[in-house]
Short mmCIF file of C-alpha atoms and ligand atoms in Angstrom, two decimals:
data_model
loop_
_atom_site.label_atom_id
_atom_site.label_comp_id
_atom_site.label_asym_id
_atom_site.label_seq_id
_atom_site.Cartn_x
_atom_site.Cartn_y
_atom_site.Cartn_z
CA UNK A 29 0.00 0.00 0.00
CA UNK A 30 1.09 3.72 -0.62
CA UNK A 31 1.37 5.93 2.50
CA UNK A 32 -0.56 8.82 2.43
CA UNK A 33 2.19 11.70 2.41
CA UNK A 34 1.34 14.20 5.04
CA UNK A 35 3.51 17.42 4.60
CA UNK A 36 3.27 20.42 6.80
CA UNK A 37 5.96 23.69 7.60
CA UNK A 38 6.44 25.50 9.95
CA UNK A 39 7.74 28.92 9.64
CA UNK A 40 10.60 29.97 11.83
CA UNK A 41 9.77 33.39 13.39
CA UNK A 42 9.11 32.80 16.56
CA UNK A 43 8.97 30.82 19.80
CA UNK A 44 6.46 27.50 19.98
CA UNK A 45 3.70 28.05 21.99
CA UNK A 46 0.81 26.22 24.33
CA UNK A 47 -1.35 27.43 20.58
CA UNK A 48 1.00 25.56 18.44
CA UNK A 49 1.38 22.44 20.49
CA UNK A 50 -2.54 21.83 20.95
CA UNK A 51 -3.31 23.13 16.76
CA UNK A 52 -0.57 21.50 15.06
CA UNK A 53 2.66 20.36 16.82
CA UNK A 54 0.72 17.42 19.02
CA UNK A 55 -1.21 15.65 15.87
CA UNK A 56 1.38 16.31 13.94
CA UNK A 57 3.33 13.96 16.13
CA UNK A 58 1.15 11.34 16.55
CA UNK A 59 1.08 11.01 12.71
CA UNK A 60 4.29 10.61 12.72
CA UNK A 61 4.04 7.29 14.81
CA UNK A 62 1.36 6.03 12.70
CA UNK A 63 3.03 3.51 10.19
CA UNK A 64 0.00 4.45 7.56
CA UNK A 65 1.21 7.95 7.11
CA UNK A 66 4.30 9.31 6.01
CA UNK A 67 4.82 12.72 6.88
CA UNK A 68 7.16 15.44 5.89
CA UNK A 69 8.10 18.27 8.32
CA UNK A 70 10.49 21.18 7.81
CA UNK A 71 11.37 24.32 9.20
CA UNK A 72 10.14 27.21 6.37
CA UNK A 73 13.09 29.38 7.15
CA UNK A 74 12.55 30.78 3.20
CA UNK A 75 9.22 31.66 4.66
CA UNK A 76 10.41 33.01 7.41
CA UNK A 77 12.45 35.74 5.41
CA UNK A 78 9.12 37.32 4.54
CA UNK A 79 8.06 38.34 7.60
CA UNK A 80 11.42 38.92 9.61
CA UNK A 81 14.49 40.47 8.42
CA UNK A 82 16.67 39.97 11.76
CA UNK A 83 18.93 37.17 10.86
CA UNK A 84 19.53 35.97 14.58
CA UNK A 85 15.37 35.93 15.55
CA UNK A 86 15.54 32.99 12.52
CA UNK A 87 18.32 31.15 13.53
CA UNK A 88 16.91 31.05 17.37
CA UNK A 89 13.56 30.37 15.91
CA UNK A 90 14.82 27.41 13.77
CA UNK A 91 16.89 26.12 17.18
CA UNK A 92 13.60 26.15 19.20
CA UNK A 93 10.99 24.53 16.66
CA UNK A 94 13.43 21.94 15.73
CA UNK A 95 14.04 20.95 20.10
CA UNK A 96 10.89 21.30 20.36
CA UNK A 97 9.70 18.28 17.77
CA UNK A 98 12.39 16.33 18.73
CA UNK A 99 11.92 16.65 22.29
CA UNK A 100 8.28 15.90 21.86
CA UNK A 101 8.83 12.78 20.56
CA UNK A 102 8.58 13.29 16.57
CA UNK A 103 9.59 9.84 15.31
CA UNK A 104 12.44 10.69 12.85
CA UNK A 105 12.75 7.14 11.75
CA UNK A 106 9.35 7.42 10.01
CA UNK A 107 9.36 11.28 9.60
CA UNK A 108 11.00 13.48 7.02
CA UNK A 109 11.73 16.24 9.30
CA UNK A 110 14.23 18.80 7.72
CA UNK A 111 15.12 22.39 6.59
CA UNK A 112 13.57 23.97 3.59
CA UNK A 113 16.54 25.74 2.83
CA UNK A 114 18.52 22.49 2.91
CA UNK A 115 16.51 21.08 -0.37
CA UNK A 116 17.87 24.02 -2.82
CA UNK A 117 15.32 22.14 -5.39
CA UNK A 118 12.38 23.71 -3.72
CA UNK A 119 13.61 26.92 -4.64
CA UNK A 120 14.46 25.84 -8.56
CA UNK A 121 10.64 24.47 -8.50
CA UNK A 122 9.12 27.69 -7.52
CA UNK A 123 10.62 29.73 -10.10
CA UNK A 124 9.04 27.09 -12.37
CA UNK A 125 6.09 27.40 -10.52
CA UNK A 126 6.22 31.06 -10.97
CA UNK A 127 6.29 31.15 -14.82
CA UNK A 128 2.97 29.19 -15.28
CA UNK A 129 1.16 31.21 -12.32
CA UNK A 130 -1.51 33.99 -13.25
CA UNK A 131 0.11 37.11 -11.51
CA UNK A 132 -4.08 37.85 -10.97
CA UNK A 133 -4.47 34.38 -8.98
CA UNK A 134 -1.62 36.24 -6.64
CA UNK A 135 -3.71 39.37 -6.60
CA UNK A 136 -6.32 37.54 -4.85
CA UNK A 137 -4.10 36.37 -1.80
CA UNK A 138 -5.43 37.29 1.17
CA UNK A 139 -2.05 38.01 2.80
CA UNK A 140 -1.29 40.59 0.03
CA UNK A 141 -4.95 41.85 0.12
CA UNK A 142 -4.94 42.71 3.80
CA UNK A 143 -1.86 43.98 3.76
CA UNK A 144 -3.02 46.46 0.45
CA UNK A 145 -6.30 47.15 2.20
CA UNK A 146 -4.33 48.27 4.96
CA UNK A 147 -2.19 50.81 3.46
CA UNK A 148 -5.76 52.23 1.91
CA UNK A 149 -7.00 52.31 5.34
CA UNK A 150 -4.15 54.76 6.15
CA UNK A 151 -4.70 56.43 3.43
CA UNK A 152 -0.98 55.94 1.98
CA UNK A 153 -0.86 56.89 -1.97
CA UNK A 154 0.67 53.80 -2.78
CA UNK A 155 -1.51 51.07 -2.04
CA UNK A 156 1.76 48.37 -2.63
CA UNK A 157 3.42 50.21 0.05
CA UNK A 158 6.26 48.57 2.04
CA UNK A 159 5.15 44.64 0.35
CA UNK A 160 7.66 42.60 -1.14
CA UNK A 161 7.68 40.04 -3.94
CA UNK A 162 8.55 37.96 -1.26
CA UNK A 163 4.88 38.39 0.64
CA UNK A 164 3.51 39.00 -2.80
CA UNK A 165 4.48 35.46 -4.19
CA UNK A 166 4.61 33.58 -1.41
CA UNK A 167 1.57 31.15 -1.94
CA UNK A 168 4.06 30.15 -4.95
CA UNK A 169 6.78 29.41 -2.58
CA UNK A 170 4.31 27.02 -0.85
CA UNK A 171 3.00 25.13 -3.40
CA UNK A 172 6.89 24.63 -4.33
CA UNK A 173 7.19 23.42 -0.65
CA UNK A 174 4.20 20.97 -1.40
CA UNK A 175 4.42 19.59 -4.81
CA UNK A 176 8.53 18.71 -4.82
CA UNK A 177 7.22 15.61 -2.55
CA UNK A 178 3.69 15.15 -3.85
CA UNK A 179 1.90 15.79 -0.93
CA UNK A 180 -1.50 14.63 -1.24
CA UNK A 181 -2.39 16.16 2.43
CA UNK A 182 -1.60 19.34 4.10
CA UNK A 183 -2.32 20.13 7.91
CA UNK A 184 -2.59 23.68 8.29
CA UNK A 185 -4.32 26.13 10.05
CA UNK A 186 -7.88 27.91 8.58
CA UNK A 187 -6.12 30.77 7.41
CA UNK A 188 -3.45 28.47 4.95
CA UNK A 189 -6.65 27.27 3.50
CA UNK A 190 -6.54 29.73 0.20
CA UNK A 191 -2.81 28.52 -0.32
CA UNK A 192 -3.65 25.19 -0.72
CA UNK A 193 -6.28 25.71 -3.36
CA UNK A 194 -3.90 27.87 -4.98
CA UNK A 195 -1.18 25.24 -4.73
CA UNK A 196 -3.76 22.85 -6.61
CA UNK A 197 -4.24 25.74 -9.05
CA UNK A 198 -0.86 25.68 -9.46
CA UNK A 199 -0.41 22.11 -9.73
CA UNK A 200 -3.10 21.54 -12.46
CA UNK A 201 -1.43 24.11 -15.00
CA UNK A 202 1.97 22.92 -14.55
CA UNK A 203 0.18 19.52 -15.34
CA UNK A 204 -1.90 20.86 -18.18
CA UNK A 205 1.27 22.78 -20.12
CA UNK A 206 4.40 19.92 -19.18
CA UNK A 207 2.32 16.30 -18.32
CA UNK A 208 0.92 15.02 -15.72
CA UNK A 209 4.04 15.64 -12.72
CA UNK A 210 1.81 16.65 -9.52
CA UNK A 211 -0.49 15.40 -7.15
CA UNK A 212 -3.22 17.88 -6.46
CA UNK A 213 -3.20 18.54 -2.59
CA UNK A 214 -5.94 18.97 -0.25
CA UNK A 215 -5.53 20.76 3.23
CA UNK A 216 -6.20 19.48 6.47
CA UNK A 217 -7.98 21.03 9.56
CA UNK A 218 -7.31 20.74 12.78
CA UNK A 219 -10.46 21.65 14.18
CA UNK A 220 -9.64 21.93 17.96
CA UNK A 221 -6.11 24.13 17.40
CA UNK A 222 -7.36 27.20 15.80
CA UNK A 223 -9.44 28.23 18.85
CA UNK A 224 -7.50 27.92 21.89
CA UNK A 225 -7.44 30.72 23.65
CA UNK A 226 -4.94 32.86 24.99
CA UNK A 227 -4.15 34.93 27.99
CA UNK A 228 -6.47 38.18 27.10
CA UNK A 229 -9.41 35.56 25.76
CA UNK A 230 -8.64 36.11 22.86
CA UNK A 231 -7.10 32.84 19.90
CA UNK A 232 -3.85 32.35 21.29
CA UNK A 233 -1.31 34.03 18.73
CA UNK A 234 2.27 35.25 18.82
CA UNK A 235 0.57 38.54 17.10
CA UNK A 236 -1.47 39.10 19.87
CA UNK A 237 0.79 38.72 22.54
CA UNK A 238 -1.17 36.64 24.64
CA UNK A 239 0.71 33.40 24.13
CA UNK A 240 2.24 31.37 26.75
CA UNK A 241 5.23 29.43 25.84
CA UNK A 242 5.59 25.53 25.84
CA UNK A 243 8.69 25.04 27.20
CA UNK A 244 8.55 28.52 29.90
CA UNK A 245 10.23 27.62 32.94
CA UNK A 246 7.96 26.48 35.66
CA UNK A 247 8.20 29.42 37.66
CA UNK A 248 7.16 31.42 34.36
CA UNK A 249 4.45 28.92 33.26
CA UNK A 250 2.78 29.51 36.96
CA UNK A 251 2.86 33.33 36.21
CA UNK A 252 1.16 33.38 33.25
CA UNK A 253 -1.44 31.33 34.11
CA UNK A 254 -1.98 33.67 37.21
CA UNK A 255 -2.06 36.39 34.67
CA UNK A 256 -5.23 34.76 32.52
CA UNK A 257 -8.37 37.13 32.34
CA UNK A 258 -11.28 36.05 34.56
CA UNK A 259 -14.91 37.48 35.33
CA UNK A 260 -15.06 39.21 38.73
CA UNK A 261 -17.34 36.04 40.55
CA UNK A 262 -16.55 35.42 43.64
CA UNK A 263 -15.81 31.94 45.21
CA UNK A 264 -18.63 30.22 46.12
CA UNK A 265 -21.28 31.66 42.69
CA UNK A 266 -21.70 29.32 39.91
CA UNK A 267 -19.55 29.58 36.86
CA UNK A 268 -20.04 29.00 33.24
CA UNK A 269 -17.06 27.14 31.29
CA UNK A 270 -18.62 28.01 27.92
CA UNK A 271 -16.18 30.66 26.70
CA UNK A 272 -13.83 30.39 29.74
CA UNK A 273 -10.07 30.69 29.25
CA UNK A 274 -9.19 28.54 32.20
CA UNK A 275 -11.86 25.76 31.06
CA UNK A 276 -10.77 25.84 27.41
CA UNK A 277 -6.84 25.39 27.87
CA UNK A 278 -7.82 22.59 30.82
CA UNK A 279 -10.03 21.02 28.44
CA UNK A 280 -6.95 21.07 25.57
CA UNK A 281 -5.26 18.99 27.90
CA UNK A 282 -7.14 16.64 30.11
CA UNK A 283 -9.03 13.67 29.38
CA UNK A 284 -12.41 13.87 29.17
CA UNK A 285 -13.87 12.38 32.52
CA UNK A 286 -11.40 14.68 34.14
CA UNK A 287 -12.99 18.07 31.61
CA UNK A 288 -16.37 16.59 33.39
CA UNK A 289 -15.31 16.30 36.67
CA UNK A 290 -13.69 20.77 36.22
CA UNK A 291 -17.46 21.05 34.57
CA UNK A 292 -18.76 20.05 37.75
CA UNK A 293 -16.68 22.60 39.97
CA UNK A 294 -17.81 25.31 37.67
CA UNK A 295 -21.85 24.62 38.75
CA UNK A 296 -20.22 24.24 42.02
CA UNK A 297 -18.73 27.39 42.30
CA UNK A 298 -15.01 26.63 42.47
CA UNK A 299 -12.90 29.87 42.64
CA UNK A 300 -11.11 31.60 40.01
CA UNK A 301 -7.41 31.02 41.74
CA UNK A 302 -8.11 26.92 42.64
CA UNK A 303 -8.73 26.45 39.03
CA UNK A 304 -5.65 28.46 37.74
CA UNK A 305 -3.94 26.16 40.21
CA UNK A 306 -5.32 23.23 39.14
CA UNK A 307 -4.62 24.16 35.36
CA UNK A 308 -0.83 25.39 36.13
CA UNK A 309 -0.28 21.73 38.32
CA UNK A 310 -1.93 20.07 35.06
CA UNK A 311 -0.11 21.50 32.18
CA UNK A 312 3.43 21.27 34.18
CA UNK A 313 3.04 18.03 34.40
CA UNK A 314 2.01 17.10 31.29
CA UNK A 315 5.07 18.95 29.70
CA UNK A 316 7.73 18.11 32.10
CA UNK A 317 9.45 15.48 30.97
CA UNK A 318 9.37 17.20 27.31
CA UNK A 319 10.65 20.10 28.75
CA UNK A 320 13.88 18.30 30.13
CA UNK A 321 14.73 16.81 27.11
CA UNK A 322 13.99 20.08 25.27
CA UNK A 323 17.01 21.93 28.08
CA UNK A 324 18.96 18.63 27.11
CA UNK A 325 18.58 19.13 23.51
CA UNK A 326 18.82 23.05 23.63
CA UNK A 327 22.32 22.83 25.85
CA UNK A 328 23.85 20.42 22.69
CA UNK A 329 22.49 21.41 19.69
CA UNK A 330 24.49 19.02 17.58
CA UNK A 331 22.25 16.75 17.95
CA UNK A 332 19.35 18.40 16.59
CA UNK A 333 21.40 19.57 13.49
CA UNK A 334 22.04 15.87 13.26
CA UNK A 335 18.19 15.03 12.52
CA UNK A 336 18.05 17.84 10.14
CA UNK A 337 20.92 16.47 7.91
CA UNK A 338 19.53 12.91 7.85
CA UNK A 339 16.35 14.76 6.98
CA UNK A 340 17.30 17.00 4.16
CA UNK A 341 19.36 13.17 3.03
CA UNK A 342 16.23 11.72 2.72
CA UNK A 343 14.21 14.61 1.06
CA UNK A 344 17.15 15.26 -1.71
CA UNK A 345 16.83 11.52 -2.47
CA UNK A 346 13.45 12.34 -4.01
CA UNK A 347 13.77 16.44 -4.57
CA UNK A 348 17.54 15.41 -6.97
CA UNK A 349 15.65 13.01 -9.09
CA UNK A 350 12.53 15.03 -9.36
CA UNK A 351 13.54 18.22 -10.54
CA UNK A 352 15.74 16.06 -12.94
CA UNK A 353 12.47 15.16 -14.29
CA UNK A 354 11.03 18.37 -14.47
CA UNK A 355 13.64 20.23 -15.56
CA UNK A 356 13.60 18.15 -18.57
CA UNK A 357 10.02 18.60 -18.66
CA UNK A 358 10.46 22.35 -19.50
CA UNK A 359 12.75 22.28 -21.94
CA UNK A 360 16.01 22.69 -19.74
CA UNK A 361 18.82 20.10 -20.28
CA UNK A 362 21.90 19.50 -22.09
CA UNK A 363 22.37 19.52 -25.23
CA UNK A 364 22.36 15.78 -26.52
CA UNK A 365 24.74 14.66 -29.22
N1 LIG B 5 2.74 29.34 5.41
C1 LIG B 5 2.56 28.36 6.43
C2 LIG B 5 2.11 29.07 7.72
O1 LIG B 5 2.37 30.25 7.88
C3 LIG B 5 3.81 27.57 6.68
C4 LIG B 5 4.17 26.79 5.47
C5 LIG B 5 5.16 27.08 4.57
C6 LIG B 5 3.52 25.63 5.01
N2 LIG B 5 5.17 26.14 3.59
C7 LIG B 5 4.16 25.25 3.83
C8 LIG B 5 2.44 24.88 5.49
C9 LIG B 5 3.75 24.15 3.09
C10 LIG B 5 2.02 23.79 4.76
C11 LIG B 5 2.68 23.42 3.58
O2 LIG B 5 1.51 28.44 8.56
#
């Protein structure tokens, strides 16, 4: 039978957490022990180059999302888990990509959109203010990242749901022009990940700054959960965990007789700093271990660029051939005698 290839980045700008580990990093992981699936995983550092243009915030960022798989338990044996900027092919594949894309299928990104209807909003003359090539063709870049290993399913998050159908878009004219070369991709949703919340109520997000950390230090970890938004009821009154920030990140974690048994001490009228203590004890524990190996990992990082060489092996065993192929394909090869 052919595994299903699963293939998923992860863009290196910033620092994995409690959001990331519930949306994506935790499934992601348990695919990766199920012998059905084979699943590619890399760090997007092109990506990354978009958004960020301080060289050492990537190269921490890339450190940290890499310990953090690993140290979670990623199973590299059965995972290609590697850097996008160690498979130069990707690259060569989204220029090609580039030449058979409408530049009006681009125009309809939301990423470029919001950013143009900002700059309108502000009233700036030139509504392509301040956005690169780089942001502008970036869905490109990603269907590049998809279709060198004929993905056929892509975990992302709601708002990476437009890229996919534009990496199928892609995919189908490439197809149409030069033969039949790509799988058409579908995305995945993780229904569960997109609305944890964070510490102001609001979905947990690096942009919002309400994000606690996976691997913060316990003393850190106990802070920020002290810090979570409550209603002003006092011990004693009934509270509802509908819409509850305490509730909803207890619920991400536990099991569900123990969500039933919290459910309970809501109608009971359990106060606001039991359950942050309850849901700071929970979460530490169910990290700990993790976070040890992650300190291990992060103190020798040899290691981890270890993985990431025996993963960008085992991708350029099918990106070389491949773009071989499809190099050929478009016309570019050597001259034959
Ligand atoms: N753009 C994605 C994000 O911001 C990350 C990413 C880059 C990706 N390349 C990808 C996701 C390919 C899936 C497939 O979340």
């Amino acid at each position: 039978m052919n595994k299903a290839i699963v293939l998923t980045g992860i863009t290196t700008t910033g620092t994995p957490h409690l959001g990331n580990y519930v949306g994506a990093i935790r499934p992601a992981i348990a695919a990766s022990k199920d012998a059905n699936v084979a699943p590619f995983y890399f760090l997007a550092d092109y990506h990354a180059l978009i958004k960020c243009q301080e060289p050492e915030k990537i190269r921490k960022s890339s450190r940290e999302i890499a310990a953090t798989w690993l140290a979670l338990g990623l199973d590299t044996s059965n995972t290609v888990f590697y850097r996008q900027s160690d498979v130069p092919e990707i690259m060569e594949l989204a220029w090609m990509l580039c030449c058979v894309t409408a530049k009006g299928l681009m125009n309809r990104a939301h990423a470029y959109k919001s950013a143009v209807a900002e700059n309108e909003q502000d009233g700036e003359h030139d509504p392509d203010k301040g956005i690169s090539m780089g942001l502008f063709s970036y869905p490109i870049l990603m269907a590049a990242d998809i279709l060198m290993f004929n993905a056929s399913k892509v975990p992302v998050g709601k708002d990476q749901i437009q890229h996919i159908e534009m990496a199928r878009d892609i995919a189908g004219r490439f197809n149409h022009i030069y033969g039949e070369h790509f799988v058409l991709p579908e995305a995945i949703i993780e229904e569960n990940g997109a609305t944890l919340a964070g510490l102001d109520g609001r979905k947990m997000s690096k942009s919002y700054n309400n994000a606690i950390p996976l691997f913060e230090s316990e003393k850190k970890l106990r802070k920020l959960i002290n810090k979570i938004k409550t209603n002003s009821l006092e011990p004693g009154e009934p509270k509802d965990p509908n819409g509850c920030t305490l509730f909803s990140l207890y619920q991400a974690f536990a099991s569900k007789a123990e969500t039933d048994e919290i459910r309970r001490r809501y109608a009971e009228g359990i106060s606001w700093g039991e359950m942050k203590q309850i849901l700071f004890e929970y979460i530490n524990n169910h990290i700990a271990p993790a976070r040890e190996r992650y300190e291990a990992l992060m103190q020798a990082p040899a290691h981890i660029e270890e993985e990431l060489q025996e993963g960008a092996r085992k991708a350029r065993a099918i990106s070389v051939p491949f773009i071989k192929t499809l190099r050929e394909a478009v016309g570019i090869s050597r001259i034959s005698l």
